[in-house]
Structure formats: C-alpha cells, structure tokens
Coordinates of C-alpha atoms in Angstrom, one line a residue:
Chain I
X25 CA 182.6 193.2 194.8
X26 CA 183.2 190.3 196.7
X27 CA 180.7 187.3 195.3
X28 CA 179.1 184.7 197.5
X29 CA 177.4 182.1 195.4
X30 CA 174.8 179.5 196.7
X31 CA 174.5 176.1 194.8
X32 CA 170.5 176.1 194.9
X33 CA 168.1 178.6 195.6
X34 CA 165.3 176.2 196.2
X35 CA 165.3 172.7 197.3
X36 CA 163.1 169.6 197.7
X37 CA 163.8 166.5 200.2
X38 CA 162.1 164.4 202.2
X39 CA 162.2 163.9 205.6
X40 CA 165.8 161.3 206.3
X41 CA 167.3 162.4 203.2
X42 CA 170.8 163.7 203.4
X43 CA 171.2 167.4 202.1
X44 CA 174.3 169.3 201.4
X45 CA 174.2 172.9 200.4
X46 CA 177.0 174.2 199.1
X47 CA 178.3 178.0 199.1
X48 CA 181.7 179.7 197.3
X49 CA 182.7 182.7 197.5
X50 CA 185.3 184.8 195.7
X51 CA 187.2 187.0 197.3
X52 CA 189.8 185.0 199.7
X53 CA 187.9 185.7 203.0
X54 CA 188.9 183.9 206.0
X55 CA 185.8 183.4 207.5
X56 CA 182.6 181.8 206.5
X57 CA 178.9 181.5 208.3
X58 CA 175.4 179.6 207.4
X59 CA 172.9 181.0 209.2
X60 CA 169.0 180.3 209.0
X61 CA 166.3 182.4 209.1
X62 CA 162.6 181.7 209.8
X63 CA 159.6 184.1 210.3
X64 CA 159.6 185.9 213.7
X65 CA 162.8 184.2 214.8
X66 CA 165.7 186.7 212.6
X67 CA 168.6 185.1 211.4
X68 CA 169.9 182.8 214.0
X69 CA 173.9 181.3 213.2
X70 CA 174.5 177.7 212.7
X71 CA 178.1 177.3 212.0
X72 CA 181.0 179.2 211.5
X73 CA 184.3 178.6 209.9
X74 CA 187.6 181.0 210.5
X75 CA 190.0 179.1 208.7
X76 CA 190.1 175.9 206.2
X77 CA 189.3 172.6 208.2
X78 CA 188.2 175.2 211.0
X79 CA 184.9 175.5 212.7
X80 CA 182.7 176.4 215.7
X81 CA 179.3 175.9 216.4
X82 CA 177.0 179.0 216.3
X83 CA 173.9 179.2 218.1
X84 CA 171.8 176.4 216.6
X85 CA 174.0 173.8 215.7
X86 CA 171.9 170.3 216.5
X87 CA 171.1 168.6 213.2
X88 CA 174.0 170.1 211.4
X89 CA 177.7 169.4 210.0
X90 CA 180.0 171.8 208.1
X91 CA 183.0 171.5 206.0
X92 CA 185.5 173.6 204.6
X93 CA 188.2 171.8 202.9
X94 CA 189.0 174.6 200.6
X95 CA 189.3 178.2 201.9
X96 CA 186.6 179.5 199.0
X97 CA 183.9 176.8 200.1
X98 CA 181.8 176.2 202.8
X99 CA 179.3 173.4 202.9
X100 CA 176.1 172.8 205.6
X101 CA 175.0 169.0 205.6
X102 CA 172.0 167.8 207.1
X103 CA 172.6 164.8 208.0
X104 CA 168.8 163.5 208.2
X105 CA 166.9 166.1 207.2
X106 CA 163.5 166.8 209.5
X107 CA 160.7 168.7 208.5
X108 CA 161.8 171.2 211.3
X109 CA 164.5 172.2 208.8
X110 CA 162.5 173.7 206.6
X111 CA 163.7 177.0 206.4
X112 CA 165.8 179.9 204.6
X113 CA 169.4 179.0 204.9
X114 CA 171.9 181.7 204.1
X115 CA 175.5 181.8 204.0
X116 CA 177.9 184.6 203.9
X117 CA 181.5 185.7 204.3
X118 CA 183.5 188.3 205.7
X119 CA 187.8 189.2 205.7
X120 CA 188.6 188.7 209.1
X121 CA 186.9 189.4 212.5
X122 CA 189.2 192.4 213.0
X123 CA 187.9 195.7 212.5
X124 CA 184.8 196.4 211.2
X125 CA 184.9 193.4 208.4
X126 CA 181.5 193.8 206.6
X127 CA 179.3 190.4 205.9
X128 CA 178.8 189.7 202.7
X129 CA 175.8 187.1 202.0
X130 CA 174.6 184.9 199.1
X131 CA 170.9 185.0 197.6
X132 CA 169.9 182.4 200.0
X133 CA 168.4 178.5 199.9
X134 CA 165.1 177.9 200.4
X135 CA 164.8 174.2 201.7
X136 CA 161.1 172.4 202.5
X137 CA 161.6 169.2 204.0
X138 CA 158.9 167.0 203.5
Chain B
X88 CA 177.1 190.8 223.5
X89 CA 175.3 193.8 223.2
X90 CA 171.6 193.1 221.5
X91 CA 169.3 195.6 219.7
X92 CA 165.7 197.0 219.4
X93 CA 164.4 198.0 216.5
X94 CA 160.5 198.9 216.1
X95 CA 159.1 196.3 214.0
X96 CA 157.1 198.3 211.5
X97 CA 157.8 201.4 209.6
X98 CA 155.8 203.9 206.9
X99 CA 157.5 206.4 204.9
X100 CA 156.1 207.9 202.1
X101 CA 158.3 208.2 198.7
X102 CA 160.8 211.1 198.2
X103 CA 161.1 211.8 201.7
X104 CA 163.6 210.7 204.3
X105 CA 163.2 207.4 206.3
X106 CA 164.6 207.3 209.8
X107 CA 165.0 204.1 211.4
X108 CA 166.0 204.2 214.8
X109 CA 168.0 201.5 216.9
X110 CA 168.3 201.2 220.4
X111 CA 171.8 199.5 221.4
X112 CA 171.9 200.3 225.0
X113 CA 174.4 197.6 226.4
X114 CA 177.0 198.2 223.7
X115 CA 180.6 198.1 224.7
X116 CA 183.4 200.6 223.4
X117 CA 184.9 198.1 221.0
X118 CA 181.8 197.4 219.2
X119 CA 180.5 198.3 215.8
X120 CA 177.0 199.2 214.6
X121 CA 175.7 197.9 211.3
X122 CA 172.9 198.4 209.3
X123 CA 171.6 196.0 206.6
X124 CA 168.6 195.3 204.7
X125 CA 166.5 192.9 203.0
X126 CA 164.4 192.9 200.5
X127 CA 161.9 189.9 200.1
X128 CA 163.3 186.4 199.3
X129 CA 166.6 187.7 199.1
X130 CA 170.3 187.8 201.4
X131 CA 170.6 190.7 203.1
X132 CA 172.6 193.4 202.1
X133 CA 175.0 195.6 203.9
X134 CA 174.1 199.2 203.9
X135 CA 177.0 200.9 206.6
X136 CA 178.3 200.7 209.5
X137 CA 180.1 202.7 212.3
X138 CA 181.7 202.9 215.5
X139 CA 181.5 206.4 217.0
X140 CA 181.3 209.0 214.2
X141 CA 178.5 209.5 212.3
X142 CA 179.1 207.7 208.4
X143 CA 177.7 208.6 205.0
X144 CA 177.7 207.1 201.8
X145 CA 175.8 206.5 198.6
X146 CA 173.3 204.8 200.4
X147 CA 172.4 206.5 203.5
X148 CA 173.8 208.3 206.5
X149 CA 174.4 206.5 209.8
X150 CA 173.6 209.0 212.6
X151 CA 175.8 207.3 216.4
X152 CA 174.4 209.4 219.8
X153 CA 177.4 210.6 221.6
X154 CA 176.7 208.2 224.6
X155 CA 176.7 205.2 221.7
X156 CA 173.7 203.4 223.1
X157 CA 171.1 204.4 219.9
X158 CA 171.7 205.0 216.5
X159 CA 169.5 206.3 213.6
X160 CA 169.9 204.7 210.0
X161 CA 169.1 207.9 207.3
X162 CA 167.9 207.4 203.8
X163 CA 167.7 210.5 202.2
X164 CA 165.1 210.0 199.5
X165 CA 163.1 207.0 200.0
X166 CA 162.0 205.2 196.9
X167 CA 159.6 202.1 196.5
X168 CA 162.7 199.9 195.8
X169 CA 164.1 200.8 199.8
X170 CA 161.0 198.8 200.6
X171 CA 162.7 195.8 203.1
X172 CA 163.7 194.6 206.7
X173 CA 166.4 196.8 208.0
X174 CA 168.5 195.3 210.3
X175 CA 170.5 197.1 212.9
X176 CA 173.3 194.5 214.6
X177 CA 176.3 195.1 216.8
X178 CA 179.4 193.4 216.5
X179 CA 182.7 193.3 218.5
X180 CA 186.3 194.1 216.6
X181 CA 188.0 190.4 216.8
X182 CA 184.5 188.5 217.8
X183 CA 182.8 186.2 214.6
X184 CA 179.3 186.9 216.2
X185 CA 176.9 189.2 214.1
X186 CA 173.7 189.6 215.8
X187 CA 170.9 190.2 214.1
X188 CA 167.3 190.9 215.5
X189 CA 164.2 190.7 214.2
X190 CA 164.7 194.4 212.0
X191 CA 162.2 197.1 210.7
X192 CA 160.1 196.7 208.3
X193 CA 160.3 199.5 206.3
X194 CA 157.5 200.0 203.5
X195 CA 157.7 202.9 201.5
X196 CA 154.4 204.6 199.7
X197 CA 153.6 206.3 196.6

C-alpha cells in the first residue's frame, strides 16, 4: 500500500512564525496535493504538484508556498503564519491524473496558530 | 467541474446496510465518481470508485444510475467502526482537481 507520511500531526506557532510541513510518500507518484480542511467548509486544495520542481495553485493559495525538490516530497510553507491558518492541513498523493488514479492521503496536521 | 450533493446527516443502525446517496447531476462522460470516508481526526480514506458500471469490493458496492447523474455508496453490514464523513467527489480522467464537498455523516447505532 502506497504510504503517505506527514512530519507532525499537531503543531504550535505563533502568529509571524514561519511553518513548513513536510509530507513523503512512498510509492513514486507523480503528483502531490495539500489541501486544508475546516469545519463546514470540506476540504478545499491549496497547491498541487505534477512533477518535481512543478506546481500550480489550487483553490486557496494566498499565504502559501510549496516545494518539491525531490519527486517523494512535498513541502507547504507558511510564510507568516496568521491565526486564520489554523486549520487541518492534509496532503496526499496519487499516480497520475489519467484514469481513475485513486488519492491516497496522510493522517493529517493539525496546526493552531496563535 | 461537475459538483456534488450529499445529505449531510445519516442514521443506520448496526448489521444492516447503509445507503448513502449522491447527487452528481452536471457530470460529464469522462468523469469518475469516488467515494471516501473519514473517520474523526484522521485523512480520508478511499473506499471505490467508478465510471459507469456499478463496482464492488471488500468494502462496499458502488451503485452508478444509467443516466450517471446520482450514485448510491452500499455498505453491506454497517458496524460502529463505519461511523464517519463519506465523501462522494467527481473527478475528470487527465484533470488534478478532486472535489470534495461537505460529505455525509454517517453514524451508525447499536
């Protein structure tokens, strides 16, 4: 089963603090996501990755950066974090976008901003 | 992109088959249906998907109307652990855009 790992299941920061939340997985798939979800709202895409050094913005990019300089990992970076990032971040995988590729997603990272 | 409706709160009682119901009335012919769910503080996890035939497997049975536009999710034999948010989302065969909605909570009771 294809794996995707998330570096911290719960974090901490205060408001202007740089966060990075990092996310691997383990089956060579070409594309990567980070999506966030918050109560009422579903899970709404951030950023999305198709390749290594590739990326394009998803719905709700404003306040975010990604980077994928190896195909396995995919970091989200807030840049200055804002107490209106508080929120479940999730990332996941899939193959390819052809066909019916399947998303596979990691446990989730629960960030307060404070 | 076609979007989904999903009633927002479901009861099933244990040992007997949940049917979640989607409504995907604007989807297009190259476009999948998947079904996931999530259970409380987790990711969400993928349960099965189709296109136009109806799917089974070892979880549950994906039941696709004819005219494509509403799909019903099957678990046989509900058990307290298939208590989660079940998320019905349509994707398009070489698009990167999942969309998800708001799901069904399902809770299941002894």
């Amino acid at each position: 089963d294809v794996k995707v790992t998330q570096s911290s299941r719960y974090l901490v920061k205060r408001t202007g603090e740089k966060v990075f939340l990092e996310c691997v997985q383990d089956m060579d798939h070409e594309n990567m996501f980070w999506y966030r979800q918050d109560p009422g709202l579903g899970l709404r895409l951030i950023y999305f990755s198709y390749d290594v050094k590739m990326k394009e913005k998803g719905d709700i990019p404003e306040g975010y950066s990604v980077s994928r300089e190896k195909k396995e990992r995919f970091s989200l970076i807030l840049e200055s974090a804002s107490t209106n990032q508080t929120s479940m971040y999730l990332c996941a995988s899939s193959l390819s976008s052809s066909g019916a590729n399947v998303l596979t997603f990691g446990a989730g990272s629960r960030l307060t901003v404070l | 992109d076609a979007k989904t409706t999903q009633p927002p709160s479901m009861d099933c009682a244990e040992g007997r088959a949940a049917n979640l119901p989607c409504n995907h009335s604007t989807i297009s012919g190259n476009e999948y249906v998947y079904w996931y769910r999530q259970i409380h503080s987790q990711g969400p996890q993928y349960i099965i998907h189709g296109l136009k035939n109806n799917e089974t497997n070892e979880m549950a049975s994906l039941i696709i109307t004819e005219d494509r536009k509403s799909s019903t999710l099957i678990l046989p034999h509900a058990t307290l652990r298939d208590t989660a948010v079940y998320y019905c989302i349509v994707r398009a065969s070489g698009t990167y855009k999942y969309i998800f909605g708001t799901g069904t909570r399902l809770k299941v009771l002894a």
